[in-house]
GROMACS .gro file of C-alpha atoms in nm:
model
  276
    1MET     CA    1  -3.416   0.051  -0.095
    2PHE     CA    2  -3.435   0.248   0.230
    3GLU     CA    3  -3.702   0.063   0.428
    4GLU     CA    4  -3.540  -0.275   0.367
    5HIS     CA    5  -3.176  -0.180   0.421
    6ALA     CA    6  -3.190   0.111   0.667
    7PRO     CA    7  -3.538   0.143   0.821
    8ASP     CA    8  -3.422   0.373   1.101
    9SER     CA    9  -3.267   0.631   0.868
   10SER     CA   10  -3.498   0.619   0.566
   11GLU     CA   11  -3.704   0.919   0.680
   12GLN     CA   12  -3.390   1.137   0.683
   13ILE     CA   13  -3.306   1.063   0.319
   14ASP     CA   14  -3.388   1.306   0.039
   15ARG     CA   15  -3.569   1.052  -0.175
   16GLU     CA   16  -3.621   1.292  -0.462
   17LEU     CA   17  -3.247   1.357  -0.500
   18VAL     CA   18  -3.164   0.988  -0.476
   19GLN     CA   19  -3.431   0.912  -0.737
   20ARG     CA   20  -3.272   1.168  -0.969
   21ALA     CA   21  -2.932   1.006  -0.918
   22PHE     CA   22  -3.085   0.667  -0.996
   23VAL     CA   23  -3.244   0.794  -1.320
   24PHE     CA   24  -2.918   0.966  -1.420
   25ALA     CA   25  -2.717   0.648  -1.358
   26CYS     CA   26  -2.971   0.433  -1.545
   27ASP     CA   27  -2.952   0.667  -1.843
   28ARG     CA   28  -2.570   0.680  -1.857
   29HIS     CA   29  -2.521   0.305  -1.803
   30ALA     CA   30  -2.814   0.210  -2.031
   31ASP     CA   31  -2.606   0.030  -2.297
   32GLN     CA   32  -2.354  -0.128  -2.061
   33ARG     CA   33  -2.345  -0.486  -1.934
   34ARG     CA   34  -2.149  -0.657  -1.660
   35ALA     CA   35  -1.933  -0.964  -1.727
   36SER     CA   36  -2.228  -1.175  -1.609
   37GLY     CA   37  -2.449  -1.030  -1.882
   38GLU     CA   38  -2.659  -0.833  -1.633
   39ASP     CA   39  -2.741  -0.469  -1.690
   40PHE     CA   40  -2.455  -0.261  -1.547
   41ILE     CA   41  -2.695  -0.059  -1.332
   42VAL     CA   42  -2.730  -0.366  -1.107
   43HIS     CA   43  -2.386  -0.283  -0.965
   44PRO     CA   44  -2.438   0.081  -0.856
   45ILE     CA   45  -2.777  -0.017  -0.714
   46GLY     CA   46  -2.606  -0.293  -0.514
   47VAL     CA   47  -2.341  -0.051  -0.388
   48ALA     CA   48  -2.608   0.201  -0.285
   49LYS     CA   49  -2.799  -0.069  -0.095
   50ILE     CA   50  -2.485  -0.162   0.100
   51CYS     CA   51  -2.434   0.207   0.183
   52ALA     CA   52  -2.798   0.232   0.292
   53GLY     CA   53  -2.735  -0.064   0.521
   54MET     CA   54  -2.456   0.139   0.683
   55ARG     CA   55  -2.713   0.419   0.736
   56LEU     CA   56  -2.516   0.665   0.528
   57ASP     CA   57  -2.656   0.998   0.420
   58THR     CA   58  -2.825   1.124   0.104
   59ALA     CA   59  -2.505   1.251  -0.060
   60THR     CA   60  -2.335   0.914  -0.009
   61LEU     CA   61  -2.629   0.719  -0.153
   62CYS     CA   62  -2.633   0.948  -0.457
   63ALA     CA   63  -2.256   0.913  -0.501
   64ALA     CA   64  -2.285   0.534  -0.469
   65LEU     CA   65  -2.536   0.530  -0.754
   66LEU     CA   66  -2.317   0.763  -0.961
   67HIS     CA   67  -1.973   0.632  -0.867
   68ASP     CA   68  -1.894   0.479  -1.209
   69THR     CA   69  -2.058   0.742  -1.429
   70VAL     CA   70  -1.760   0.976  -1.470
   71GLU     CA   71  -1.510   0.692  -1.510
   72ASP     CA   72  -1.711   0.460  -1.736
   73THR     CA   73  -1.962   0.677  -1.925
   74SER     CA   74  -1.979   1.007  -2.112
   75ALA     CA   75  -2.080   1.193  -1.793
   76SER     CA   76  -1.839   1.463  -1.677
   77ASP     CA   77  -1.752   1.591  -1.333
   78HIS     CA   78  -1.898   1.927  -1.434
   79GLU     CA   79  -2.228   1.763  -1.529
   80VAL     CA   80  -2.255   1.570  -1.202
   81ARG     CA   81  -2.163   1.884  -1.010
   82ALA     CA   82  -2.428   2.093  -1.186
   83GLU     CA   83  -2.698   1.829  -1.142
   84PHE     CA   84  -2.629   1.708  -0.786
   85GLY     CA   85  -2.408   1.968  -0.618
   86ASP     CA   86  -2.049   1.986  -0.499
   87GLU     CA   87  -2.086   1.742  -0.210
   88VAL     CA   88  -2.205   1.453  -0.428
   89ALA     CA   89  -1.962   1.539  -0.708
   90ASP     CA   90  -1.666   1.550  -0.468
   91LEU     CA   91  -1.755   1.202  -0.341
   92VAL     CA   92  -1.781   1.065  -0.695
   93ASP     CA   93  -1.449   1.229  -0.783
   94GLY     CA   94  -1.286   1.078  -0.475
   95VAL     CA   95  -1.403   0.727  -0.564
   96THR     CA   96  -1.289   0.775  -0.925
   97LYS     CA   97  -0.940   0.874  -0.809
   98LEU     CA   98  -0.912   0.574  -0.577
   99THR     CA   99  -1.018   0.343  -0.860
  100GLY     CA  100  -0.730   0.479  -1.066
  101ILE     CA  101  -0.458   0.344  -0.835
  102THR     CA  102  -0.360  -0.022  -0.853
  103PHE     CA  103  -0.198  -0.259  -0.603
  104GLN     CA  104   0.025  -0.539  -0.730
  105SER     CA  105   0.273  -0.623  -0.452
  106ARG     CA  106   0.203  -0.899  -0.197
  107ASP     CA  107   0.448  -0.748   0.051
  108ASP     CA  108   0.281  -0.663   0.386
  109ARG     CA  109   0.456  -0.326   0.410
  110GLN     CA  110   0.346  -0.230   0.061
  111ALA     CA  111  -0.011  -0.330   0.148
  112GLU     CA  112   0.004  -0.108   0.456
  113ASN     CA  113   0.141   0.181   0.249
  114TYR     CA  114  -0.136   0.132  -0.005
  115ARG     CA  115  -0.402   0.145   0.266
  116LYS     CA  116  -0.247   0.463   0.404
  117MET     CA  117  -0.238   0.615   0.056
  118MET     CA  118  -0.608   0.536   0.005
  119VAL     CA  119  -0.701   0.705   0.331
  120ALA     CA  120  -0.477   1.005   0.256
  121MET     CA  121  -0.625   1.049  -0.092
  122ALA     CA  122  -0.980   1.034   0.041
  123SER     CA  123  -1.035   1.368   0.212
  124ASP     CA  124  -1.383   1.245   0.310
  125ILE     CA  125  -1.423   0.912   0.491
  126ARG     CA  126  -1.743   0.852   0.294
  127VAL     CA  127  -1.528   0.795  -0.015
  128ILE     CA  128  -1.365   0.498   0.159
  129LEU     CA  129  -1.706   0.365   0.267
  130ILE     CA  130  -1.835   0.378  -0.092
  131LYS     CA  131  -1.518   0.206  -0.210
  132LEU     CA  132  -1.564  -0.071   0.048
  133ALA     CA  133  -1.926  -0.114  -0.064
  134ASP     CA  134  -1.807  -0.121  -0.425
  135ARG     CA  135  -1.556  -0.396  -0.348
  136LEU     CA  136  -1.809  -0.595  -0.144
  137HIS     CA  137  -2.065  -0.598  -0.425
  138ASN     CA  138  -1.796  -0.691  -0.678
  139MET     CA  139  -1.685  -0.979  -0.456
  140ARG     CA  140  -2.044  -1.100  -0.420
  141THR     CA  141  -2.067  -1.119  -0.800
  142ILE     CA  142  -1.710  -1.221  -0.879
  143GLY     CA  143  -1.800  -1.554  -1.039
  144ALA     CA  144  -1.841  -1.409  -1.389
  145MET     CA  145  -1.484  -1.276  -1.400
  146PRO     CA  146  -1.194  -1.468  -1.563
  147LYS     CA  147  -1.029  -1.704  -1.314
  148GLN     CA  148  -0.701  -1.514  -1.283
  149LYS     CA  149  -0.882  -1.185  -1.225
  150GLN     CA  150  -1.091  -1.353  -0.954
  151GLN     CA  151  -0.771  -1.465  -0.781
  152ASP     CA  152  -0.611  -1.121  -0.807
  153LYS     CA  153  -0.920  -0.941  -0.676
  154ALA     CA  154  -0.959  -1.188  -0.390
  155ARG     CA  155  -0.596  -1.143  -0.279
  156GLU     CA  156  -0.631  -0.766  -0.301
  157THR     CA  157  -0.950  -0.790  -0.094
  158LEU     CA  158  -0.773  -0.985   0.182
  159GLU     CA  159  -0.464  -0.765   0.185
  160ILE     CA  160  -0.620  -0.420   0.139
  161PHE     CA  161  -0.995  -0.392   0.180
  162ALA     CA  162  -1.072  -0.631   0.467
  163PRO     CA  163  -0.802  -0.474   0.691
  164LEU     CA  164  -0.933  -0.129   0.596
  165ALA     CA  165  -1.287  -0.228   0.700
  166HIS     CA  166  -1.144  -0.363   1.026
  167ARG     CA  167  -0.968  -0.034   1.101
  168LEU     CA  168  -1.291   0.153   1.046
  169GLY     CA  169  -1.477  -0.083   1.279
  170ILE     CA  170  -1.708  -0.213   1.003
  171HIS     CA  171  -1.676  -0.573   1.116
  172ALA     CA  172  -1.971  -0.720   0.925
  173ILE     CA  173  -1.822  -0.599   0.596
  174LYS     CA  174  -1.474  -0.717   0.699
  175TRP     CA  175  -1.602  -1.068   0.776
  176GLU     CA  176  -1.797  -1.095   0.451
  177LEU     CA  177  -1.505  -0.967   0.243
  178GLU     CA  178  -1.274  -1.221   0.405
  179ASP     CA  179  -1.512  -1.513   0.355
  180LEU     CA  180  -1.582  -1.420  -0.008
  181ALA     CA  181  -1.209  -1.390  -0.080
  182PHE     CA  182  -1.141  -1.718   0.103
  183ALA     CA  183  -1.409  -1.896  -0.102
  184THR     CA  184  -1.248  -1.765  -0.421
  185LEU     CA  185  -0.888  -1.849  -0.332
  186HIS     CA  186  -0.946  -2.182  -0.157
  187PRO     CA  187  -1.290  -2.311  -0.263
  188ARG     CA  188  -1.239  -2.669  -0.140
  189LYS     CA  189  -1.112  -2.564   0.201
  190PHE     CA  190  -1.393  -2.311   0.231
  191ALA     CA  191  -1.655  -2.576   0.151
  192GLU     CA  192  -1.494  -2.818   0.398
  193ILE     CA  193  -1.492  -2.570   0.688
  194LYS     CA  194  -1.843  -2.448   0.607
  195GLY     CA  195  -1.969  -2.806   0.611
  196LEU     CA  196  -1.799  -2.883   0.944
  197VAL     CA  197  -1.936  -2.565   1.102
  198ASN     CA  198  -2.288  -2.641   0.979
  199GLN     CA  199  -2.272  -2.993   1.124
  200GLN     CA  200  -2.244  -2.841   1.472
  201ARG     CA  201  -2.502  -2.568   1.416
  202GLU     CA  202  -2.773  -2.699   1.651
  203GLU     CA  203  -2.526  -2.775   1.930
  204ARG     CA  204  -2.365  -2.433   1.891
  205GLU     CA  205  -2.695  -2.245   1.884
  206GLY     CA  206  -2.806  -2.426   2.199
  207TYR     CA  207  -2.483  -2.332   2.375
  208VAL     CA  208  -2.513  -1.967   2.271
  209SER     CA  209  -2.874  -1.955   2.391
  210ARG     CA  210  -2.789  -2.103   2.732
  211ALA     CA  211  -2.483  -1.883   2.775
  212GLY     CA  212  -2.682  -1.574   2.679
  213GLU     CA  213  -2.958  -1.649   2.930
  214TYR     CA  214  -2.704  -1.712   3.207
  215LEU     CA  215  -2.511  -1.394   3.130
  216GLU     CA  216  -2.829  -1.187   3.117
  217LYS     CA  217  -2.925  -1.304   3.468
  218GLU     CA  218  -2.576  -1.232   3.602
  219LEU     CA  219  -2.580  -0.880   3.456
  220GLU     CA  220  -2.928  -0.812   3.595
  221ALA     CA  221  -2.806  -0.919   3.938
  222VAL     CA  222  -2.559  -0.628   3.941
  223GLY     CA  223  -2.799  -0.381   3.780
  224ILE     CA  224  -2.665  -0.382   3.425
  225GLU     CA  225  -2.899  -0.395   3.127
  226GLY     CA  226  -2.740  -0.530   2.813
  227GLU     CA  227  -2.823  -0.655   2.466
  228ILE     CA  228  -2.664  -0.998   2.425
  229SER     CA  229  -2.612  -1.172   2.092
  230GLY     CA  230  -2.408  -1.466   1.970
  231ARG     CA  231  -2.271  -1.576   1.634
  232ALA     CA  232  -2.052  -1.838   1.477
  233LYS     CA  233  -1.696  -1.734   1.396
  234HIS     CA  234  -1.670  -1.667   1.024
  235PHE     CA  235  -1.501  -1.925   0.806
  236TYR     CA  236  -1.186  -1.731   0.720
  237SER     CA  237  -1.121  -1.666   1.089
  238ILE     CA  238  -1.136  -2.040   1.159
  239TYR     CA  239  -0.911  -2.115   0.860
  240SER     CA  240  -0.657  -1.853   0.972
  241LYS     CA  241  -0.643  -2.000   1.322
  242MET     CA  242  -0.600  -2.353   1.185
  243THR     CA  243  -0.321  -2.236   0.953
  244LYS     CA  244  -0.131  -2.015   1.199
  245LYS     CA  245  -0.147  -2.263   1.487
  246GLY     CA  246  -0.113  -2.579   1.279
  247ARG     CA  247  -0.436  -2.726   1.415
  248GLU     CA  248  -0.716  -2.938   1.274
  249PHE     CA  249  -1.077  -2.821   1.284
  250ASN     CA  250  -1.160  -3.040   1.584
  251GLU     CA  251  -0.879  -2.870   1.776
  252ILE     CA  252  -1.041  -2.525   1.741
  253TYR     CA  253  -1.269  -2.471   2.038
  254ASP     CA  254  -1.375  -2.106   2.012
  255LEU     CA  255  -1.611  -2.141   1.717
  256THR     CA  256  -1.864  -1.900   1.864
  257ALA     CA  257  -1.845  -1.540   1.977
  258MET     CA  258  -2.079  -1.343   2.202
  259ARG     CA  259  -2.138  -0.969   2.206
  260VAL     CA  260  -2.274  -0.764   2.495
  261ARG     CA  261  -2.388  -0.407   2.424
  262VAL     CA  262  -2.447  -0.182   2.723
  263ALA     CA  263  -2.544   0.183   2.771
  264SER     CA  264  -2.224   0.331   2.916
  265VAL     CA  265  -1.850   0.285   2.956
  266ALA     CA  266  -1.902   0.216   3.327
  267ASP     CA  267  -2.149  -0.061   3.245
  268CYS     CA  268  -1.901  -0.199   2.994
  269TYR     CA  269  -1.635  -0.238   3.262
  270GLY     CA  270  -1.898  -0.379   3.495
  271ALA     CA  271  -1.996  -0.639   3.235
  272ILE     CA  272  -1.632  -0.736   3.186
  273GLY     CA  273  -1.608  -0.792   3.560
  274VAL     CA  274  -1.914  -1.018   3.557
  275ILE     CA  275  -1.782  -1.220   3.262
  276HIS     CA  276  -1.440  -1.267   3.419
   0.00000   0.00000   0.00000
C-alpha cells in the first residue's frame, strides 16, 4: 500500500499498527458485502490507499481502514480506543459523526452552510480528508448503486465534496470528484466531451511539450529553476465553461493548463513576470 501510493512517506508509517487496523477491519467486516457483491473490506482499503496517496500519517491510515467499523459493525468506540489509542479513535468518531448528517437541499446557500457545518464538526482536518477519500472511493465504484441513489450522490458530490476539496487545495481529488459526478449525471455529454478531447490529444501534447521547453529556457535566462508540467483541462471544467458561456466545444480554446513550481515566493513572482 505505502510504496505504491506514497513512496516518499512509507518509511515514516508505523506498519505494525496499520497492519493491526487492517486485520481488525477485515475481522469486523468479514460477513459484509458491498452492493457490487465485493467483500466490504475493499472499500476501507480503497479509502486508506487514497489517504496514503495524500501522504497522511499513521493515525489517519488506521482511521481510514476503521472508519466504518463503529457505524456498520459490532465494534464500539471503546474497543477501537483501547486497541488503537485516542488519536485513531477520535478520527473514527469524527468520520462517523459526519456520516450521520445528510444534505438534501439544492440551494447554494444551504450547500455552503452544510460545508461549514462539516468543517465545524470536524475538530481535526484529517477527519475531512478521510471523508473526502471515502466519497472519492464511493464515486469510483458508484455503478452498483440504484440509479436514483447514483444521481443523489453525484449531485451531493458536486455541491458539497468537490468544493470542499477545492477549498483545501486538494485539486486532483476535486477534479476527479467532479468528473465522476459529471459522468454519472450526464453520461452522454461526458462521453461526447471525452471523445472530443481525446481526438486532439496528440496535437495538445505537442503544444504542451513545445510551450514547456520554451518556458524553461525563458526562466533559465533570468536565473529561475522551475518544474514545469502540463495537463488537459478536466471534462467537467470544459462542460461548465460551455454551459455558462453558451459555447460549443470548438469555441473553447483553453483546453490545456500548465503548472510551474519554483523554490520561493520571489521566484514565483519572477516566473509570473516571464510568462506575462
